[in-house]
Amino acid sequence: MDQQAIDYEQLNERGQLRHLLKLDGLDAPVILNLLSRAQSYIRPLRHAPARDDCLAGRTVANLFFEASTRTRASFELAAKRMSADVLNLDVNTSSRIKGESILDTIFTLQSMQTDIFVVRDASAGIPQLIATRVEPHVSVLNAGESDVSHPTQGLLDLLTIRQYKRTFDGLVVAIIGDIAHSRVARSLTEGLRIVGNSEVRLISPPGLEPNPDYYPGTIMTTDIENAIVDSDVIVTLRIQRERIKEKSNLMTSHEYLKEYGLTEARLSRARPDAIVMHPGPMNRNVEIAGAVADGPQSVITQQVTNGLAVRMAILAAVSAGPDQV
Ligand code: CP
């Protein structure tokens, strides 16, 4: 799909968020407002969850044509806690497996008065395509697009960093793993570029290096031992085998942990107060040692909590955006 050929706007004519397709193109106040609203939805575990009726009477359709646990569950809970009617569709139970096009699926659900489409798809360009074809009152939220974009993950990662580091300026953020196939790395790097002045180090094994065009202003290296030194934030990524056709050159799990896994020894090279993040799903003792994932510097479960709050904030933002027709 030719992404350049598709014209779309994420903000409506009043400058309010209508679609969330990628972080690139948003300005810092829009992102920081979303983070602040998300923060307002966070409650301690064992307390009642935050609720907000701002989606009462609206319908949210979660369309997941690729596997998901965190994103799907948190969008569903977010929509329900905001009093929306919620529809969940996945690839195994939708008529897409009978050959229906994604747009025909969208038009079908739009005819049932769906207002917000949450879309995950393995193909690049699908959220943008849908955004150009839906009615003016309808919003599209990208819940993971091929290796291109995962903007809600980028926002929850930014929120997590802000909670622990208070600022985005002057931080050293090390992202380690299969950057070549990572929509998580792309969205977080886009977000960091917008909200502050941090140093991003992209550390990947040979053969899994990213396209430099997608990562302006970053440091790219295969040298994990040196690049991890003095980092404030470490983001570990799994190898995205589902996006790699030729797997014979990949390291075994044991080799990977030894060469590029975040072990306690490697973590000790970062700053003592460095935080450890992982978007999930996590392969323990491959890209991250179990002791690190469960250790005192890990904020992985906080990322999950933040993901739900961020998705509530985005739903609230787009529910206020489109004209109520
Ligand atoms: N991080 C993330 O997108 O997780 P899921 O694939 O489980 O949604």
Tab-separated table of C-alpha atoms and ligand atoms in Angstrom:
chain	number	residue	atom	x	y	z
A	1	MET	CA	0.000	0.000	0.000
A	2	ASP	CA	1.372	3.427	-0.945
A	3	GLN	CA	1.255	5.332	2.342
A	4	GLN	CA	2.341	8.552	0.628
A	5	ALA	CA	-0.795	8.462	-1.488
A	6	ILE	CA	-3.083	8.506	1.519
A	7	ASP	CA	-3.867	11.930	2.891
A	8	TYR	CA	-5.222	12.104	6.410
A	9	GLU	CA	-5.389	14.447	9.358
A	10	GLN	CA	-5.280	13.340	12.983
A	11	LEU	CA	-6.752	16.586	14.309
A	12	ASN	CA	-10.116	18.033	13.368
A	13	GLU	CA	-10.607	21.610	12.167
A	14	ARG	CA	-10.739	22.805	15.794
A	15	GLY	CA	-7.349	21.279	16.530
A	16	GLN	CA	-8.827	18.448	18.615
A	17	LEU	CA	-7.707	14.849	18.289
A	18	ARG	CA	-9.961	12.970	15.897
A	19	HIS	CA	-7.810	9.967	14.941
A	20	LEU	CA	-4.696	8.539	16.578
A	21	LEU	CA	-2.661	6.960	13.783
A	22	LYS	CA	0.913	7.782	14.814
A	23	LEU	CA	2.709	10.146	17.185
A	24	ASP	CA	4.637	11.870	14.391
A	25	GLY	CA	2.716	14.986	13.438
A	26	LEU	CA	1.283	15.614	16.909
A	27	ASP	CA	2.746	18.474	18.888
A	28	ALA	CA	4.063	18.372	22.441
A	29	PRO	CA	1.002	19.988	24.121
A	30	VAL	CA	-1.334	17.385	22.581
A	31	ILE	CA	0.856	14.533	23.837
A	32	LEU	CA	1.480	16.061	27.271
A	33	ASN	CA	-2.252	16.708	27.738
A	34	LEU	CA	-2.990	13.060	26.933
A	35	LEU	CA	-0.374	11.971	29.487
A	36	SER	CA	-1.850	14.244	32.158
A	37	ARG	CA	-5.351	13.000	31.505
A	38	ALA	CA	-4.084	9.406	31.642
A	39	GLN	CA	-2.395	10.131	34.966
A	40	SER	CA	-5.747	11.297	36.347
A	41	TYR	CA	-7.241	7.860	35.595
A	42	ILE	CA	-4.641	5.891	37.561
A	43	ARG	CA	-5.755	4.342	40.823
A	44	PRO	CA	-3.792	2.096	43.199
A	45	LEU	CA	-4.373	-1.633	42.820
A	46	ARG	CA	-7.176	-2.925	45.068
A	47	HIS	CA	-8.956	0.435	44.798
A	48	ALA	CA	-11.984	0.873	42.563
A	49	PRO	CA	-10.925	1.673	38.989
A	50	ALA	CA	-11.460	5.148	37.584
A	51	ARG	CA	-14.678	5.646	35.645
A	52	ASP	CA	-15.862	8.381	33.333
A	53	ASP	CA	-19.202	8.521	31.514
A	54	CYS	CA	-17.927	10.490	28.554
A	55	LEU	CA	-18.532	7.630	26.102
A	56	ALA	CA	-22.128	6.941	27.183
A	57	GLY	CA	-24.203	6.361	24.061
A	58	ARG	CA	-21.105	5.847	21.876
A	59	THR	CA	-20.005	2.544	20.358
A	60	VAL	CA	-16.400	1.349	20.245
A	61	ALA	CA	-15.402	-1.541	17.949
A	62	ASN	CA	-12.137	-3.310	18.755
A	63	LEU	CA	-10.891	-4.927	15.531
A	64	PHE	CA	-7.856	-7.077	16.212
A	65	PHE	CA	-6.617	-8.871	13.116
A	66	GLU	CA	-3.335	-9.762	14.852
A	67	ALA	CA	-2.739	-11.327	18.289
A	68	SER	CA	-2.877	-9.120	21.379
A	69	THR	CA	-3.314	-9.431	25.128
A	70	ARG	CA	-2.455	-6.036	26.659
A	71	THR	CA	-3.688	-3.643	23.985
A	72	ARG	CA	-6.922	-5.448	23.326
A	73	ALA	CA	-7.803	-6.045	26.981
A	74	SER	CA	-6.983	-2.480	27.972
A	75	PHE	CA	-8.965	-0.896	25.122
A	76	GLU	CA	-11.947	-3.073	26.031
A	77	LEU	CA	-11.737	-2.233	29.732
A	78	ALA	CA	-11.118	1.434	28.973
A	79	ALA	CA	-14.200	1.683	26.769
A	80	LYS	CA	-16.372	-0.156	29.299
A	81	ARG	CA	-15.151	2.003	32.185
A	82	MET	CA	-16.180	5.014	30.087
A	83	SER	CA	-19.690	3.612	29.573
A	84	ALA	CA	-19.381	2.887	25.849
A	85	ASP	CA	-21.096	0.025	24.064
A	86	VAL	CA	-18.197	-2.259	23.136
A	87	LEU	CA	-17.853	-4.707	20.264
A	88	ASN	CA	-14.863	-7.051	19.974
A	89	LEU	CA	-13.966	-8.726	16.711
A	90	ASP	CA	-10.943	-10.840	15.954
A	91	VAL	CA	-9.580	-12.424	12.848
A	92	ASN	CA	-10.844	-15.889	13.749
A	93	THR	CA	-14.441	-14.831	14.246
A	94	SER	CA	-14.897	-12.169	11.570
A	95	SER	CA	-15.928	-12.501	7.934
A	96	ARG	CA	-12.489	-11.295	6.844
A	97	ILE	CA	-11.463	-14.955	6.778
A	98	LYS	CA	-14.227	-15.465	4.173
A	99	GLY	CA	-12.646	-12.808	1.982
A	100	GLU	CA	-14.442	-9.647	3.114
A	101	SER	CA	-12.259	-6.580	2.723
A	102	ILE	CA	-11.312	-4.521	5.763
A	103	LEU	CA	-13.235	-1.546	4.365
A	104	ASP	CA	-16.385	-3.610	3.879
A	105	THR	CA	-16.031	-4.768	7.497
A	106	ILE	CA	-15.689	-1.133	8.573
A	107	PHE	CA	-18.677	0.046	6.510
A	108	THR	CA	-20.755	-2.818	7.933
A	109	LEU	CA	-19.981	-1.852	11.530
A	110	GLN	CA	-20.315	1.858	10.776
A	111	SER	CA	-23.850	1.087	9.599
A	112	MET	CA	-24.494	-0.264	13.108
A	113	GLN	CA	-23.555	3.164	14.498
A	114	THR	CA	-19.993	2.435	15.533
A	115	ASP	CA	-18.282	5.717	16.448
A	116	ILE	CA	-14.716	4.636	17.242
A	117	PHE	CA	-12.707	1.912	15.527
A	118	VAL	CA	-9.697	0.487	17.354
A	119	VAL	CA	-7.642	-1.371	14.733
A	120	ARG	CA	-4.682	-3.729	14.876
A	121	ASP	CA	-3.488	-5.199	11.597
A	122	ALA	CA	-0.340	-6.851	10.265
A	123	SER	CA	-0.392	-4.714	7.088
A	124	ALA	CA	1.056	-1.216	6.926
A	125	GLY	CA	-1.307	1.638	6.102
A	126	ILE	CA	-4.588	0.052	7.221
A	127	PRO	CA	-5.478	2.579	9.988
A	128	GLN	CA	-4.790	5.495	7.613
A	129	LEU	CA	-6.843	3.879	4.865
A	130	ILE	CA	-9.803	3.469	7.219
A	131	ALA	CA	-9.422	7.031	8.510
A	132	THR	CA	-9.781	8.397	4.986
A	133	ARG	CA	-12.998	6.475	4.337
A	134	VAL	CA	-15.098	6.689	7.507
A	135	GLU	CA	-17.862	9.233	8.146
A	136	PRO	CA	-16.823	12.596	9.650
A	137	HIS	CA	-18.083	11.754	13.154
A	138	VAL	CA	-16.084	8.484	13.283
A	139	SER	CA	-12.597	8.103	14.826
A	140	VAL	CA	-9.860	5.546	14.149
A	141	LEU	CA	-7.299	4.532	16.767
A	142	ASN	CA	-4.205	2.611	15.698
A	143	ALA	CA	-3.680	-0.324	18.083
A	144	GLY	CA	-0.593	-1.665	16.308
A	145	GLU	CA	0.260	-1.409	12.614
A	146	SER	CA	2.743	-3.871	11.138
A	147	ASP	CA	6.282	-2.716	12.027
A	148	VAL	CA	5.283	0.913	11.463
A	149	SER	CA	3.446	2.366	14.417
A	150	HIS	CA	2.007	1.610	17.860
A	151	PRO	CA	1.120	5.077	19.141
A	152	THR	CA	-0.766	4.053	22.287
A	153	GLN	CA	2.254	1.977	23.313
A	154	GLY	CA	4.446	5.018	22.677
A	155	LEU	CA	2.234	7.120	24.919
A	156	LEU	CA	2.178	4.602	27.751
A	157	ASP	CA	5.941	4.327	27.535
A	158	LEU	CA	6.256	8.122	27.725
A	159	LEU	CA	3.922	8.207	30.724
A	160	THR	CA	5.997	5.538	32.470
A	161	ILE	CA	9.225	7.429	31.825
A	162	ARG	CA	7.693	10.665	33.088
A	163	GLN	CA	6.442	9.011	36.284
A	164	TYR	CA	9.889	7.726	37.189
A	165	LYS	CA	12.171	10.373	35.708
A	166	ARG	CA	9.980	13.505	35.973
A	167	THR	CA	11.449	14.951	32.752
A	168	PHE	CA	12.251	13.900	29.220
A	169	ASP	CA	15.215	16.230	28.904
A	170	GLY	CA	18.751	14.967	29.322
A	171	LEU	CA	17.755	11.312	29.607
A	172	VAL	CA	19.659	8.483	27.976
A	173	VAL	CA	17.153	5.949	26.639
A	174	ALA	CA	18.561	2.619	25.440
A	175	ILE	CA	16.280	0.448	23.322
A	176	ILE	CA	17.658	-3.075	22.919
A	177	GLY	CA	16.613	-5.838	20.567
A	178	ASP	CA	14.946	-6.371	17.226
A	179	ILE	CA	14.596	-2.718	16.310
A	180	ALA	CA	14.282	-3.585	12.599
A	181	HIS	CA	10.784	-5.016	13.080
A	182	SER	CA	9.649	-2.925	16.029
A	183	ARG	CA	6.675	-0.572	15.860
A	184	VAL	CA	7.190	-0.016	19.602
A	185	ALA	CA	10.672	1.433	19.072
A	186	ARG	CA	9.437	3.655	16.252
A	187	SER	CA	6.545	5.127	18.219
A	188	LEU	CA	8.550	5.658	21.407
A	189	THR	CA	11.356	7.333	19.479
A	190	GLU	CA	8.855	9.574	17.660
A	191	GLY	CA	7.289	10.534	20.986
A	192	LEU	CA	10.615	11.237	22.685
A	193	ARG	CA	11.636	13.479	19.782
A	194	ILE	CA	8.445	15.527	20.247
A	195	VAL	CA	8.332	15.950	24.024
A	196	GLY	CA	11.934	16.516	25.020
A	197	ASN	CA	15.593	16.369	24.370
A	198	SER	CA	16.769	12.880	25.223
A	199	GLU	CA	19.538	10.726	23.772
A	200	VAL	CA	18.169	7.578	22.174
A	201	ARG	CA	20.549	4.639	21.689
A	202	LEU	CA	19.225	1.851	19.467
A	203	ILE	CA	21.083	-1.373	20.250
A	204	SER	CA	20.366	-4.288	17.964
A	205	PRO	CA	22.029	-7.567	17.031
A	206	PRO	CA	23.658	-7.688	13.590
A	207	GLY	CA	20.955	-8.294	11.008
A	208	LEU	CA	18.225	-6.684	13.103
A	209	GLU	CA	19.395	-3.074	12.764
A	210	PRO	CA	16.726	-0.499	11.900
A	211	ASN	CA	16.360	1.581	8.769
A	212	PRO	CA	18.148	4.825	9.750
A	213	ASP	CA	15.584	6.892	7.820
A	214	TYR	CA	13.018	6.091	10.513
A	215	TYR	CA	15.271	7.122	13.379
A	216	PRO	CA	16.777	10.575	12.790
A	217	GLY	CA	18.959	11.899	15.582
A	218	THR	CA	19.496	8.542	17.296
A	219	ILE	CA	22.639	6.531	17.956
A	220	MET	CA	22.589	3.087	16.335
A	221	THR	CA	24.948	0.363	17.403
A	222	THR	CA	25.401	-3.372	17.849
A	223	ASP	CA	27.724	-2.818	20.833
A	224	ILE	CA	25.473	-3.507	23.813
A	225	GLU	CA	28.207	-3.521	26.457
A	226	ASN	CA	29.254	0.069	25.788
A	227	ALA	CA	25.916	1.524	24.688
A	228	ILE	CA	24.111	0.504	27.854
A	229	VAL	CA	26.552	2.422	30.076
A	230	ASP	CA	24.949	5.292	32.019
A	231	SER	CA	21.487	4.814	30.519
A	232	ASP	CA	18.513	6.099	32.532
A	233	VAL	CA	15.863	4.057	30.764
A	234	ILE	CA	16.290	0.622	29.192
A	235	VAL	CA	13.595	-0.752	26.897
A	236	THR	CA	13.979	-4.406	25.961
A	237	LEU	CA	12.256	-5.849	22.892
A	238	ARG	CA	11.568	-9.398	21.811
A	239	ILE	CA	12.539	-10.759	18.403
A	240	GLN	CA	9.411	-10.433	16.289
A	241	ARG	CA	9.606	-13.811	14.630
A	242	GLU	CA	6.187	-13.394	13.026
A	243	ARG	CA	7.651	-10.616	10.861
A	244	ILE	CA	10.865	-12.430	9.916
A	245	LYS	CA	10.710	-14.738	6.884
A	246	GLU	CA	14.235	-16.186	7.003
A	247	LYS	CA	14.737	-17.465	10.549
A	248	SER	CA	17.733	-19.712	10.038
A	249	ASN	CA	20.192	-16.927	10.902
A	250	LEU	CA	18.531	-16.065	14.217
A	251	MET	CA	20.366	-16.896	17.427
A	252	THR	CA	19.017	-19.584	19.731
A	253	SER	CA	17.357	-18.361	22.933
A	254	HIS	CA	20.449	-19.293	24.930
A	255	GLU	CA	22.781	-17.465	22.534
A	256	TYR	CA	20.533	-14.420	22.455
A	257	LEU	CA	20.439	-14.073	26.245
A	258	LYS	CA	24.225	-14.349	26.331
A	259	GLU	CA	24.841	-11.846	23.511
A	260	TYR	CA	21.975	-9.329	23.784
A	261	GLY	CA	19.781	-10.244	26.749
A	262	LEU	CA	19.351	-7.790	29.606
A	263	THR	CA	21.079	-9.696	32.377
A	264	GLU	CA	21.822	-8.424	35.869
A	265	ALA	CA	25.480	-7.971	34.856
A	266	ARG	CA	24.530	-5.767	31.897
A	267	LEU	CA	21.988	-3.821	33.920
A	268	SER	CA	24.732	-2.967	36.418
A	269	ARG	CA	26.435	-0.927	33.656
A	270	ALA	CA	23.448	1.441	33.472
A	271	ARG	CA	22.782	4.173	36.020
A	272	PRO	CA	21.883	2.758	39.454
A	273	ASP	CA	18.405	4.299	39.223
A	274	ALA	CA	17.784	3.153	35.640
A	275	ILE	CA	14.333	1.756	34.975
A	276	VAL	CA	13.735	-1.406	32.938
A	277	MET	CA	10.818	-1.498	30.533
A	278	HIS	CA	9.363	-4.096	28.176
A	279	PRO	CA	6.204	-3.652	26.067
A	280	GLY	CA	5.286	-7.345	26.315
A	281	PRO	CA	4.781	-10.041	25.382
A	282	MET	CA	8.028	-10.934	27.119
A	283	ASN	CA	10.249	-13.942	26.465
A	284	ARG	CA	11.910	-14.544	29.801
A	285	ASN	CA	15.539	-15.561	29.680
A	286	VAL	CA	15.785	-14.607	26.020
A	287	GLU	CA	15.746	-10.792	25.664
A	288	ILE	CA	15.492	-10.269	29.433
A	289	ALA	CA	16.622	-12.388	32.376
A	290	GLY	CA	13.800	-13.408	34.695
A	291	ALA	CA	15.610	-11.852	37.653
A	292	VAL	CA	15.725	-8.489	35.854
A	293	ALA	CA	12.090	-8.667	34.739
A	294	ASP	CA	11.054	-9.266	38.346
A	295	GLY	CA	13.760	-7.097	39.905
A	296	PRO	CA	13.538	-3.771	41.723
A	297	GLN	CA	14.328	-1.694	38.625
A	298	SER	CA	11.601	-3.269	36.516
A	299	VAL	CA	8.547	-1.078	35.804
A	300	ILE	CA	6.937	-3.539	33.417
A	301	THR	CA	3.728	-4.029	35.390
A	302	GLN	CA	3.415	-0.245	35.786
A	303	GLN	CA	3.541	0.006	31.979
A	304	VAL	CA	0.502	-2.270	31.821
A	305	THR	CA	-1.378	-0.128	34.353
A	306	ASN	CA	-0.438	2.969	32.375
A	307	GLY	CA	-1.639	1.366	29.143
A	308	LEU	CA	-5.204	1.213	30.382
A	309	ALA	CA	-5.090	4.804	31.617
A	310	VAL	CA	-3.603	6.042	28.338
A	311	ARG	CA	-6.331	4.306	26.335
A	312	MET	CA	-8.992	5.892	28.537
A	313	ALA	CA	-7.402	9.289	27.903
A	314	ILE	CA	-7.367	8.756	24.144
A	315	LEU	CA	-10.984	7.595	24.082
A	316	ALA	CA	-11.952	10.658	26.099
A	317	ALA	CA	-10.011	12.941	23.742
A	318	VAL	CA	-11.608	11.638	20.559
A	319	SER	CA	-15.061	11.541	22.114
A	320	ALA	CA	-14.726	15.283	22.673
A	321	GLY	CA	-13.304	15.873	19.212
A	322	PRO	CA	-15.678	14.986	16.388
A	323	ASP	CA	-18.841	16.954	15.843
A	324	GLN	CA	-21.757	15.266	17.557
A	325	VAL	CA	-24.034	14.776	14.592
B	1	CP	N1	2.655	-4.363	23.868
B	1	CP	C1	1.629	-4.879	23.174
B	1	CP	O1	1.157	-4.341	22.165
B	1	CP	O2	1.161	-6.051	23.700
B	1	CP	P1	0.014	-6.935	23.040
B	1	CP	O3	0.530	-7.438	21.719
B	1	CP	O4	-0.254	-8.039	24.030
B	1	CP	O5	-1.187	-6.059	22.837
